[in-house]
mmCIF file with all atom_site columns, C-alpha atoms in Angstrom:
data_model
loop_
_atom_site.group_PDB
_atom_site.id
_atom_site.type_symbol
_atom_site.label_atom_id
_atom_site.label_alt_id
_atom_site.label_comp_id
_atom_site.label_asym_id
_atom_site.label_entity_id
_atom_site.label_seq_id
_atom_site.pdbx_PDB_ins_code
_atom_site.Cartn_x
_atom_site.Cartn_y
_atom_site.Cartn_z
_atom_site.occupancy
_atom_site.B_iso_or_equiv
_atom_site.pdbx_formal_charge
_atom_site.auth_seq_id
_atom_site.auth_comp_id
_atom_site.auth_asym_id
_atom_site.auth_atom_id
_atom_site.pdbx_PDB_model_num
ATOM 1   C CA . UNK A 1 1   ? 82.220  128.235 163.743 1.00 77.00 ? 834  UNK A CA 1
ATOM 2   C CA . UNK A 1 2   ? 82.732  132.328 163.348 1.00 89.00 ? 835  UNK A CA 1
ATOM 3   C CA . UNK A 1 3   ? 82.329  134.397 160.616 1.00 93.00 ? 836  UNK A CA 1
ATOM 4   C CA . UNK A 1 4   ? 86.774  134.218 159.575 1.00 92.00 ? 837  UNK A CA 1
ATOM 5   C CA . UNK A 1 5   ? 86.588  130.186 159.826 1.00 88.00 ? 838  UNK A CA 1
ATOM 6   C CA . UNK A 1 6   ? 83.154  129.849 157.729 1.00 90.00 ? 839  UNK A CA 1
ATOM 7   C CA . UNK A 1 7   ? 84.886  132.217 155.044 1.00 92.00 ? 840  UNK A CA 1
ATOM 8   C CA . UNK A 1 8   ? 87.779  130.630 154.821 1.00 87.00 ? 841  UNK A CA 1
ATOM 9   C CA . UNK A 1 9   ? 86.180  126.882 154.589 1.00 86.00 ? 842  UNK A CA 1
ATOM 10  C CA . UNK A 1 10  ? 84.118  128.408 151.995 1.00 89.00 ? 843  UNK A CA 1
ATOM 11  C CA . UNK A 1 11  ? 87.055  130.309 150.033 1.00 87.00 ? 844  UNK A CA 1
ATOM 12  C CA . UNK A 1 12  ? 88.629  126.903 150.054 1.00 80.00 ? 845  UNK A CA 1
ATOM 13  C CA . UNK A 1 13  ? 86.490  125.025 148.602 1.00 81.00 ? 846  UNK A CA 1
ATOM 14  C CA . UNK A 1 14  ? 85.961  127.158 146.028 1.00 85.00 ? 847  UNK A CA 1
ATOM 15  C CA . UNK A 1 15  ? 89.220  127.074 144.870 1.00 79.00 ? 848  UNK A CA 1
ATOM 16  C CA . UNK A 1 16  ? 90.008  130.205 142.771 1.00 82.00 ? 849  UNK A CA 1
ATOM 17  C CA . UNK A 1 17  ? 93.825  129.615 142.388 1.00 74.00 ? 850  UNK A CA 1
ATOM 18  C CA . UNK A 1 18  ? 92.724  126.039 141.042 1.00 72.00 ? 851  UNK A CA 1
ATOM 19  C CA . UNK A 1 19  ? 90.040  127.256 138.723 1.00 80.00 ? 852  UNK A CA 1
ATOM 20  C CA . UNK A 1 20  ? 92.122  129.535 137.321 1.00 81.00 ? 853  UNK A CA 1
ATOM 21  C CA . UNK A 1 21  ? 93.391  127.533 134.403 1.00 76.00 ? 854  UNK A CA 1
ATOM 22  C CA . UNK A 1 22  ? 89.983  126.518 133.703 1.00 80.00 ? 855  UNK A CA 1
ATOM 23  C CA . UNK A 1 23  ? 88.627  129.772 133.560 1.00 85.00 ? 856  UNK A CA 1
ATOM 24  C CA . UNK A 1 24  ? 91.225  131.322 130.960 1.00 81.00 ? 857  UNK A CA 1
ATOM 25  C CA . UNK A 1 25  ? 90.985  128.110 128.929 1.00 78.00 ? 858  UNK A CA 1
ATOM 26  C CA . UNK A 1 26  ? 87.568  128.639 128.895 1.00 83.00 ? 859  UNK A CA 1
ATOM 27  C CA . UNK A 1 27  ? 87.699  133.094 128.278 1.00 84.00 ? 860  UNK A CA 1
ATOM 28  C CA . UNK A 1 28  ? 90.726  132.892 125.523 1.00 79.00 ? 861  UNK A CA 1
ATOM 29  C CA . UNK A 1 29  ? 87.950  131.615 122.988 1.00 79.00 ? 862  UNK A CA 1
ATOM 30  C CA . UNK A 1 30  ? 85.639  134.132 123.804 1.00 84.00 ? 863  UNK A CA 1
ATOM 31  C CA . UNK A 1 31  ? 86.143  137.546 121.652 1.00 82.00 ? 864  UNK A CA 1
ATOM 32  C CA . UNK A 1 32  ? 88.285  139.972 124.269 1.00 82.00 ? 865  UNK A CA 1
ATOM 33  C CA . UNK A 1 33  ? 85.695  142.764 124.458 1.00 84.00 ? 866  UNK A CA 1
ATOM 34  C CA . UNK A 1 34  ? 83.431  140.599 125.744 1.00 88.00 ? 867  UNK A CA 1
ATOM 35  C CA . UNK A 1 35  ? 85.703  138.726 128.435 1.00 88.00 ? 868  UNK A CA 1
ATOM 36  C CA . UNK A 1 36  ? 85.472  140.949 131.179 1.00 90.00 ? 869  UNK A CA 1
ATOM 37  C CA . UNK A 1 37  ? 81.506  140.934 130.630 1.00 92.00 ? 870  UNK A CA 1
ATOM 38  C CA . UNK A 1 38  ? 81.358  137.396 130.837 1.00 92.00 ? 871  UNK A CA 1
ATOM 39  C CA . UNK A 1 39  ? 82.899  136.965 133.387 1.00 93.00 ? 872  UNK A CA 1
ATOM 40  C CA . UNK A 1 40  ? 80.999  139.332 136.175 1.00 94.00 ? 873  UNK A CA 1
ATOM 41  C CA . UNK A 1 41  ? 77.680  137.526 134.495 1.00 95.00 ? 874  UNK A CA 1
ATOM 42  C CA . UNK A 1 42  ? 79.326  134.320 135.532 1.00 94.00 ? 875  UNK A CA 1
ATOM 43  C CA . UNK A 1 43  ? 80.401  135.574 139.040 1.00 95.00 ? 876  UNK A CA 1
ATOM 44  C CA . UNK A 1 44  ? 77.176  137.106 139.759 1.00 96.00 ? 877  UNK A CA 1
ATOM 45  C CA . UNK A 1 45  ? 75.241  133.944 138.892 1.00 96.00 ? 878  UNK A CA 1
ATOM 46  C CA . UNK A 1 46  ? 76.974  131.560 141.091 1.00 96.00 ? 879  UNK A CA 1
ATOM 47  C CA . UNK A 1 47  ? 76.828  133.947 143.920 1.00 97.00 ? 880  UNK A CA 1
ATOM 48  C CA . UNK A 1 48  ? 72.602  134.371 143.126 1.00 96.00 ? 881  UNK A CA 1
ATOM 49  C CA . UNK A 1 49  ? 72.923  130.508 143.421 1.00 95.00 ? 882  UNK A CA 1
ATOM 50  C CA . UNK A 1 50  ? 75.228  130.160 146.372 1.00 96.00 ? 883  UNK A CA 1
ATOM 51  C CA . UNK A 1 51  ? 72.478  132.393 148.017 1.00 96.00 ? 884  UNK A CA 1
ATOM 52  C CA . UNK A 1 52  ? 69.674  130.482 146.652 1.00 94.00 ? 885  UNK A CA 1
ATOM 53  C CA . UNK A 1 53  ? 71.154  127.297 148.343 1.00 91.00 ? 886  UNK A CA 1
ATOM 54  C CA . UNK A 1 54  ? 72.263  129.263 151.538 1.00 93.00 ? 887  UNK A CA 1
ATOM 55  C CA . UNK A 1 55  ? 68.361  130.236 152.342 1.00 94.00 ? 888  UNK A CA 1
ATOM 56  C CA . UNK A 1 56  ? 66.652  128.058 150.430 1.00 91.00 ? 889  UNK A CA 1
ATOM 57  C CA . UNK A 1 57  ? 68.507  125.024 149.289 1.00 78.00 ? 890  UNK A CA 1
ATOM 58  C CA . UNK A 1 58  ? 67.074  122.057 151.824 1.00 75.00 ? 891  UNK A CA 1
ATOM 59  C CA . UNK A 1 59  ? 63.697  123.071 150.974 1.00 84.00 ? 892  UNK A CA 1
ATOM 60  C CA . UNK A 1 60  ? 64.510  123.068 147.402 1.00 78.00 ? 893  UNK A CA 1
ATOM 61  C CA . UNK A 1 61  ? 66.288  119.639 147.765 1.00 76.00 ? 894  UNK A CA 1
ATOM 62  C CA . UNK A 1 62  ? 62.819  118.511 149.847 1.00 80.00 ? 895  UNK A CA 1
ATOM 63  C CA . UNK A 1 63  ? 60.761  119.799 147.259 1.00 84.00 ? 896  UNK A CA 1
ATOM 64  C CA . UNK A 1 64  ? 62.015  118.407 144.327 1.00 81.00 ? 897  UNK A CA 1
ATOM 65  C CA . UNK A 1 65  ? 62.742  115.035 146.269 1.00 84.00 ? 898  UNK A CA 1
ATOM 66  C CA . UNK A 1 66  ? 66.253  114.955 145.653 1.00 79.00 ? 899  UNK A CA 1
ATOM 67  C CA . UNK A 1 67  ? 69.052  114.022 147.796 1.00 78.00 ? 900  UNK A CA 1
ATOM 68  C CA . UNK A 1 68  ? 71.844  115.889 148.950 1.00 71.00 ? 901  UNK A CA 1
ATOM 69  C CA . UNK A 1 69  ? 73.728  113.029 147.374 1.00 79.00 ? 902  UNK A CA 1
ATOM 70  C CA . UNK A 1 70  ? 72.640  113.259 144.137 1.00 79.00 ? 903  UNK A CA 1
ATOM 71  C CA . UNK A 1 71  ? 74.090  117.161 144.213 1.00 72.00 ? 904  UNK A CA 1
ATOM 72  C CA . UNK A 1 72  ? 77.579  115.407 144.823 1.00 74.00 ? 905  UNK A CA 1
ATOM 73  C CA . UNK A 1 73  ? 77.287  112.554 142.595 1.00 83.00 ? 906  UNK A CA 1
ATOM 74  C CA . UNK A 1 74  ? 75.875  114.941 139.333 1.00 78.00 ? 907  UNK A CA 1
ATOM 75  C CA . UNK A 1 75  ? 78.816  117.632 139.878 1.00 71.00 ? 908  UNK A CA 1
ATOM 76  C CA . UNK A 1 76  ? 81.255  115.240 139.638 1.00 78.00 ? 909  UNK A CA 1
ATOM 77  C CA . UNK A 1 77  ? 80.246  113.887 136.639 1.00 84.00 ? 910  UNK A CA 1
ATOM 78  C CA . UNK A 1 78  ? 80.154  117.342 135.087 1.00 75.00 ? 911  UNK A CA 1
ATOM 79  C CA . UNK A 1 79  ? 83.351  117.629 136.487 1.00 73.00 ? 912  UNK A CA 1
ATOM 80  C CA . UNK A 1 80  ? 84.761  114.576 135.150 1.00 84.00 ? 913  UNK A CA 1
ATOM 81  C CA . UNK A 1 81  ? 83.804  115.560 131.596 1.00 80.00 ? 914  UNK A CA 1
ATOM 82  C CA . UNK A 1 82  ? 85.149  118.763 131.770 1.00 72.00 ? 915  UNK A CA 1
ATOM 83  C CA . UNK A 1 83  ? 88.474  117.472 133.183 1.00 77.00 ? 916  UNK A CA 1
ATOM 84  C CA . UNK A 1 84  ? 88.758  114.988 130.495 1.00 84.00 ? 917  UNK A CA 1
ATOM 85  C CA . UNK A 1 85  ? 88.280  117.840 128.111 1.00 76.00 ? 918  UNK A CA 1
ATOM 86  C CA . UNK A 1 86  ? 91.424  119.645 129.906 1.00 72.00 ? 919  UNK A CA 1
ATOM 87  C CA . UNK A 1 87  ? 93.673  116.683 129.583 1.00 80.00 ? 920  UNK A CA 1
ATOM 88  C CA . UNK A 1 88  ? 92.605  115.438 125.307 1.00 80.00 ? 921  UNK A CA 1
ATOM 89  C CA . UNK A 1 89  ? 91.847  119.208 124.084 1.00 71.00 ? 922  UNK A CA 1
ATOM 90  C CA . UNK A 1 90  ? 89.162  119.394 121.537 1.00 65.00 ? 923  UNK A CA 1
ATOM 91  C CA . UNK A 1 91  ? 88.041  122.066 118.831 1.00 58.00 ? 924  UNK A CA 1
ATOM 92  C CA . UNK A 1 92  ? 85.834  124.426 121.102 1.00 52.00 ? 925  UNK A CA 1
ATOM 93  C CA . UNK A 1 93  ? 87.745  124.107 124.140 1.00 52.00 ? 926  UNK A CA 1
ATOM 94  C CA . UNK A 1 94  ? 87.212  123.294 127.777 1.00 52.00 ? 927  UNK A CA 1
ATOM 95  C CA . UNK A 1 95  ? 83.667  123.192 127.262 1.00 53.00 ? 928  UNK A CA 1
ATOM 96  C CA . UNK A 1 96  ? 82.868  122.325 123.251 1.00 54.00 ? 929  UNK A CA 1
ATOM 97  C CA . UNK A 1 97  ? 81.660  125.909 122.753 1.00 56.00 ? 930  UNK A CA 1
ATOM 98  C CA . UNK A 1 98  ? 82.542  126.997 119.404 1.00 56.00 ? 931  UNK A CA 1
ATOM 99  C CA . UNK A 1 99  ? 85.095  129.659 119.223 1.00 55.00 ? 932  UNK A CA 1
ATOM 100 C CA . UNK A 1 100 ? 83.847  133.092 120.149 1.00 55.00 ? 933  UNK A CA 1
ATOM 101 C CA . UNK A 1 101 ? 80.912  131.521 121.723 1.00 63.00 ? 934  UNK A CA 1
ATOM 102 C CA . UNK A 1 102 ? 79.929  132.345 125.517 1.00 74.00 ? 935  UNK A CA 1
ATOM 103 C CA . UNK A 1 103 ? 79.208  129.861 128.534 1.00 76.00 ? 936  UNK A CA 1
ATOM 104 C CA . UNK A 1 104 ? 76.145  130.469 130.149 1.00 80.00 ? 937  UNK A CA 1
ATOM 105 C CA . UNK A 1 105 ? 76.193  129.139 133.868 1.00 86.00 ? 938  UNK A CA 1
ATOM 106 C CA . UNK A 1 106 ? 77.530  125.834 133.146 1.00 82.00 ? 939  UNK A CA 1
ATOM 107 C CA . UNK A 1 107 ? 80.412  125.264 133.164 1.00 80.00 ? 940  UNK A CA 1
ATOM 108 C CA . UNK A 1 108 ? 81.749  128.390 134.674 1.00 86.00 ? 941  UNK A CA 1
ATOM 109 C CA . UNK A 1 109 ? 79.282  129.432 137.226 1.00 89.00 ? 942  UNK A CA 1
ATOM 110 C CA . UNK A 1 110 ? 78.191  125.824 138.109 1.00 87.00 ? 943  UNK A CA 1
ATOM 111 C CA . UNK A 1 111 ? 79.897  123.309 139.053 1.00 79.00 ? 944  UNK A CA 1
ATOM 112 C CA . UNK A 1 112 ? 83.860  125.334 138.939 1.00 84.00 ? 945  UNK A CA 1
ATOM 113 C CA . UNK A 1 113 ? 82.403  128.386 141.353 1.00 90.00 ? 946  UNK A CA 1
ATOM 114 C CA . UNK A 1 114 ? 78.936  127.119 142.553 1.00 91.00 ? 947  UNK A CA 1
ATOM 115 C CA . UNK A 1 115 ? 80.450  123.551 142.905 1.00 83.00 ? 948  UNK A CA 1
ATOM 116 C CA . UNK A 1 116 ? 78.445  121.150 144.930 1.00 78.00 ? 949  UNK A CA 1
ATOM 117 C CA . UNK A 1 117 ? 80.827  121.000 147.603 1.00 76.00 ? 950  UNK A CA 1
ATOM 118 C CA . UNK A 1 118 ? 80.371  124.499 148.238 1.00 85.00 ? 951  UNK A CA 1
ATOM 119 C CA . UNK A 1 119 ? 76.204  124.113 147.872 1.00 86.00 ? 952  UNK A CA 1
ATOM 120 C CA . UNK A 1 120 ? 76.719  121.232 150.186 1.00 79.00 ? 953  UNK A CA 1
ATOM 121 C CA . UNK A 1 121 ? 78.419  122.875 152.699 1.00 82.00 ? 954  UNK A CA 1
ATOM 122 C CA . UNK A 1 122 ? 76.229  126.045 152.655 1.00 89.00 ? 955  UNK A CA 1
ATOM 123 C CA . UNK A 1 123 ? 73.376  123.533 153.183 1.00 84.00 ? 956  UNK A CA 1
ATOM 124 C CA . UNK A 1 124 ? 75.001  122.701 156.712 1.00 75.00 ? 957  UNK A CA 1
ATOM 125 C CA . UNK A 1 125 ? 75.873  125.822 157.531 1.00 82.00 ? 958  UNK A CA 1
ATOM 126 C CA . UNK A 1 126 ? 72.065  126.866 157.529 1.00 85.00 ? 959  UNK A CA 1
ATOM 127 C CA . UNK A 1 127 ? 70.811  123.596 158.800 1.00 76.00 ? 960  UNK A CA 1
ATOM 128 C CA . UNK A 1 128 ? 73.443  123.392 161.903 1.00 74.00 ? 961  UNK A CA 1
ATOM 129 C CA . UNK A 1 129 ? 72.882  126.819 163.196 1.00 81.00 ? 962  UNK A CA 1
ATOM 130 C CA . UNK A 1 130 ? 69.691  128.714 160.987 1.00 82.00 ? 963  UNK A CA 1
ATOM 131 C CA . UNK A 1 131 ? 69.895  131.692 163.672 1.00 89.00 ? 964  UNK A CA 1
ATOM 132 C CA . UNK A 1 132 ? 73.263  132.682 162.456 1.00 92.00 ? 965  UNK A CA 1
ATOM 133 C CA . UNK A 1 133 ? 72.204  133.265 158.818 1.00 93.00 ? 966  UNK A CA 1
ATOM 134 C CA . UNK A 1 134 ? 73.799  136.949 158.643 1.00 95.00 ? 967  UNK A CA 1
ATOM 135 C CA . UNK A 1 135 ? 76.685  135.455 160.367 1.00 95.00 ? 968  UNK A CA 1
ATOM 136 C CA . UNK A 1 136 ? 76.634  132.875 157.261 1.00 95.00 ? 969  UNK A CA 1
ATOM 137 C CA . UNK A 1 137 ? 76.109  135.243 154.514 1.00 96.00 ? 970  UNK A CA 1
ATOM 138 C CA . UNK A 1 138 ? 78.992  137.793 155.454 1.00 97.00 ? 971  UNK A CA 1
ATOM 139 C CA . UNK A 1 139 ? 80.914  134.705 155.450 1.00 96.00 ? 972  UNK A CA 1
ATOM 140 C CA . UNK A 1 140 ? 79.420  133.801 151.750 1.00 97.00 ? 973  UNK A CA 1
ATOM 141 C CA . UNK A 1 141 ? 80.334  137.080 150.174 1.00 97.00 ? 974  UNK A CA 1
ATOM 142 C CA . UNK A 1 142 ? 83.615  137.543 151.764 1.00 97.00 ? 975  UNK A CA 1
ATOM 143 C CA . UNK A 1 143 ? 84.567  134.380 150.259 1.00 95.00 ? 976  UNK A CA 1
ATOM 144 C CA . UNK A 1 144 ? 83.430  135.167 146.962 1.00 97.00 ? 977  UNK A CA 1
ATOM 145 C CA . UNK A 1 145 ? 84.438  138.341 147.269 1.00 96.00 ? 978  UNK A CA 1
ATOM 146 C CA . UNK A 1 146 ? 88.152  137.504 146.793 1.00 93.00 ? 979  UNK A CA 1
ATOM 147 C CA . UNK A 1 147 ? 87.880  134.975 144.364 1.00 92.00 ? 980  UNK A CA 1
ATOM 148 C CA . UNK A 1 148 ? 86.382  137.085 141.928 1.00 94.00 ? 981  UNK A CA 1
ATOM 149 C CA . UNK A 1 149 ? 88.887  139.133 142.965 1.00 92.00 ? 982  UNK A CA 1
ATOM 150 C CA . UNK A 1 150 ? 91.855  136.569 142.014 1.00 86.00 ? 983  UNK A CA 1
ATOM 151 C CA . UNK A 1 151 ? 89.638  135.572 138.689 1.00 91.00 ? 984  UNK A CA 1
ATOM 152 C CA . UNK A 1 152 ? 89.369  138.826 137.344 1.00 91.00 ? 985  UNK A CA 1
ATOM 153 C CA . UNK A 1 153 ? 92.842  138.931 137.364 1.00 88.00 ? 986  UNK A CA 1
ATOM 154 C CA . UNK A 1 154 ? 93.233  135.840 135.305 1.00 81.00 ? 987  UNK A CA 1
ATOM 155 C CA . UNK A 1 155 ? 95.319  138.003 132.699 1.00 81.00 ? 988  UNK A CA 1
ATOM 156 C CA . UNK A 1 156 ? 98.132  138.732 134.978 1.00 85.00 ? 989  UNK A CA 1
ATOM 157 C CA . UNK A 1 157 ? 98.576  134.592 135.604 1.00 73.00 ? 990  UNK A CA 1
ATOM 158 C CA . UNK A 1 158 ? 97.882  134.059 131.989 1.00 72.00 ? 991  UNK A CA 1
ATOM 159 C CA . UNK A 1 159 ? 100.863 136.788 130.681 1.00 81.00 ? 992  UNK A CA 1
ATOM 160 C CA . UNK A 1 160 ? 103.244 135.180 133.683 1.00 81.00 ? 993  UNK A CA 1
ATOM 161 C CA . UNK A 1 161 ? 102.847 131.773 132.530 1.00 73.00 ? 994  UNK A CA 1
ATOM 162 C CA . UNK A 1 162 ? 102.266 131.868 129.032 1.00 74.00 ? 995  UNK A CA 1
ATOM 163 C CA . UNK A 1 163 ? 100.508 129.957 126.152 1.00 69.00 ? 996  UNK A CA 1
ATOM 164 C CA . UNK A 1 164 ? 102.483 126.795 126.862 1.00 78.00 ? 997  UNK A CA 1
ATOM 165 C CA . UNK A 1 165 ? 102.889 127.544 130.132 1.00 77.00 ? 998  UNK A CA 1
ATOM 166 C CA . UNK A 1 166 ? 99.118  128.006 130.853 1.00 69.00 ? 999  UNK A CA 1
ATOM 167 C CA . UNK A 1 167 ? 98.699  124.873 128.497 1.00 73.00 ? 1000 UNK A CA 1
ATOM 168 C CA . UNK A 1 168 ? 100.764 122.610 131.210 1.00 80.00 ? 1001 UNK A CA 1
ATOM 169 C CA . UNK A 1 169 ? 98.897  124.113 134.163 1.00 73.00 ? 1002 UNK A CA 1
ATOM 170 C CA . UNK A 1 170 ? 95.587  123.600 132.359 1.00 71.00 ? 1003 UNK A CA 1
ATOM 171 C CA . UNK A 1 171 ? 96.349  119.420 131.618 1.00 80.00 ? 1004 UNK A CA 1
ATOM 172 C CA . UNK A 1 172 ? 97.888  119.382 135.022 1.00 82.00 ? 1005 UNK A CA 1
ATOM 173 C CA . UNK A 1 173 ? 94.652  120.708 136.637 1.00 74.00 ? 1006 UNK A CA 1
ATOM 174 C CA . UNK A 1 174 ? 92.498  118.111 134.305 1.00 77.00 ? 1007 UNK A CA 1
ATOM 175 C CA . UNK A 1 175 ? 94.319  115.251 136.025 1.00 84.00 ? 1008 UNK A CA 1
ATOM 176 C CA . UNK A 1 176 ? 93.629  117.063 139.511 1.00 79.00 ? 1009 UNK A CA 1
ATOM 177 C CA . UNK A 1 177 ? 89.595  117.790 138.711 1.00 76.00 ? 1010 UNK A CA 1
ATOM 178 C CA . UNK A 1 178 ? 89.728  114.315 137.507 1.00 85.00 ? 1011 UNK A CA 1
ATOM 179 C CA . UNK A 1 179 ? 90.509  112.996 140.831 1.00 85.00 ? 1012 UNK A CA 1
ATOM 180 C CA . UNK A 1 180 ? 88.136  115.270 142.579 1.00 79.00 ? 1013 UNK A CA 1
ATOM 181 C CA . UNK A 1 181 ? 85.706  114.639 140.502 1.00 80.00 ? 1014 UNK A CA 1
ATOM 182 C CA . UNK A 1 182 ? 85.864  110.518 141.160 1.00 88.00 ? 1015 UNK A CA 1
ATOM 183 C CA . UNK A 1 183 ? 86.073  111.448 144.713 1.00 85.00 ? 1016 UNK A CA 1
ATOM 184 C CA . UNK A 1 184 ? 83.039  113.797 144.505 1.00 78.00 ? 1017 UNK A CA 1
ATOM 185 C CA . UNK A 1 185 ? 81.337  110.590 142.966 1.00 88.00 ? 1018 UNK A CA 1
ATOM 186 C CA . UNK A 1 186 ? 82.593  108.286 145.891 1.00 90.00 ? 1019 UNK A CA 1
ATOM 187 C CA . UNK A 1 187 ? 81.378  110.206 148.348 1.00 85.00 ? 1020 UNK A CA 1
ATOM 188 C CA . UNK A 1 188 ? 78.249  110.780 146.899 1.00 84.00 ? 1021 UNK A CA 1
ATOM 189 C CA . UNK A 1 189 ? 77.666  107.195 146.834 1.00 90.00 ? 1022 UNK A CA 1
ATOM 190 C CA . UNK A 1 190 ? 79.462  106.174 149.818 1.00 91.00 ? 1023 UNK A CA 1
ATOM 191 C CA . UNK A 1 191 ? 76.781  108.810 151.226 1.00 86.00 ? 1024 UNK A CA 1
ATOM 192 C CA . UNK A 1 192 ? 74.072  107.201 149.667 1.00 86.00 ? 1025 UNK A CA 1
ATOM 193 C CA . UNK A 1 193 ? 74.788  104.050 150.631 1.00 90.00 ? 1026 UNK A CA 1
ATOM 194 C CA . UNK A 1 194 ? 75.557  104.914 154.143 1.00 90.00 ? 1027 UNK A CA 1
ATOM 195 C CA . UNK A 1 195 ? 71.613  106.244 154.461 1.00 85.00 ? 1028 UNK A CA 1
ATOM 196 C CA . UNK A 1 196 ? 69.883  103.345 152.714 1.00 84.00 ? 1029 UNK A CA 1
ATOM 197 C CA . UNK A 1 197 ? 71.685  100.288 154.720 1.00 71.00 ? 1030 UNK A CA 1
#
């Protein structure tokens, strides 16, 4: 795999254009001066992580004992909560953060940017070919590189759609995250149960 192909796997598992609902649901309760803030903080942490896991995450999987399994099998639960969040709105949003009230890694940075499909699959990168790890990292950044690009930009979607508009999208995208969140348990198990028979 080159440097384009890696990037674009990458760029489409992370799914900016998806997360996109999810991320102004989750900004239009936070107090508009500090949006922008947020956000970068948010960005910047998943890519720290996305690095972290890149380098270091089999040995930190090997360390703590944990399967690459159980990465799959906890974001999807996240997942599924936050997805049945999108679909029966509560008080405090997306998340159950009070209004005006900021999201600190989770949900934002972890699982919808750092999800574990994209930790999984950085994991693989680094453990098929460990001698291309520049090769992997341009790859890493690009990727990120233009979906913070696209979520930065959340404000343009959010003034084309509109409140209802962006409503729709967001309970439409809770019944998608809800399926890839069952299938992110699935295969988690499937995986699981593949290594132990």
């Amino acid at each position: 795999m080159d440097i384009f192909s890696a990037a674009v796997m990458l760029f489409l598992i992370m799914d900016p254009l998806g997360n996109l609902p999810i991320f102004a649901s989750i900004l239009r309760h936070i107090d508009p001066k500090k949006r922008r803030k947020v956000l970068i903080r948010e960005l910047l942490i998943a890519l720290v992580i996305m690095l972290l896991f890149l380098f270091a995450g089999e040995a930190i999987l090997n360390f703590l004992n944990l399967r690459s399994e159980s990465v799959s099998i906890a974001g999807g639960i996240i997942l599924f909560l936050i997805a049945i969040r999108m679909i029966f709105p509560q008080p405090g949003g997306v998340v159950g953060l009070a209004a005006g009230e900021e999201p600190f890694i989770v949900p934002m940075a972890i699982p919808l940017m750092a999800g574990p499909s994209v930790l999984a699959a950085l994991i693989l990168l680094a453990h098929t070919d460990s001698n291309r790890m520049t090769d992997w990292t341009i790859a890493l950044v690009s990727a990120w590189g233009l979906s913070a690009i696209i979520l930065m930009f959340y404000k343009v979607f959010t003034r084309v759609l509109g409140e209802k508009g962006l409503t729709a999208v967001e309970r439409l995208m809770g019944m998608v995250l809800v399926m890839i969140s069952v299938q992110m348990l699935l295969d988690g198990i499937s995986s699981y149960m593949n290594s132990v028979a």
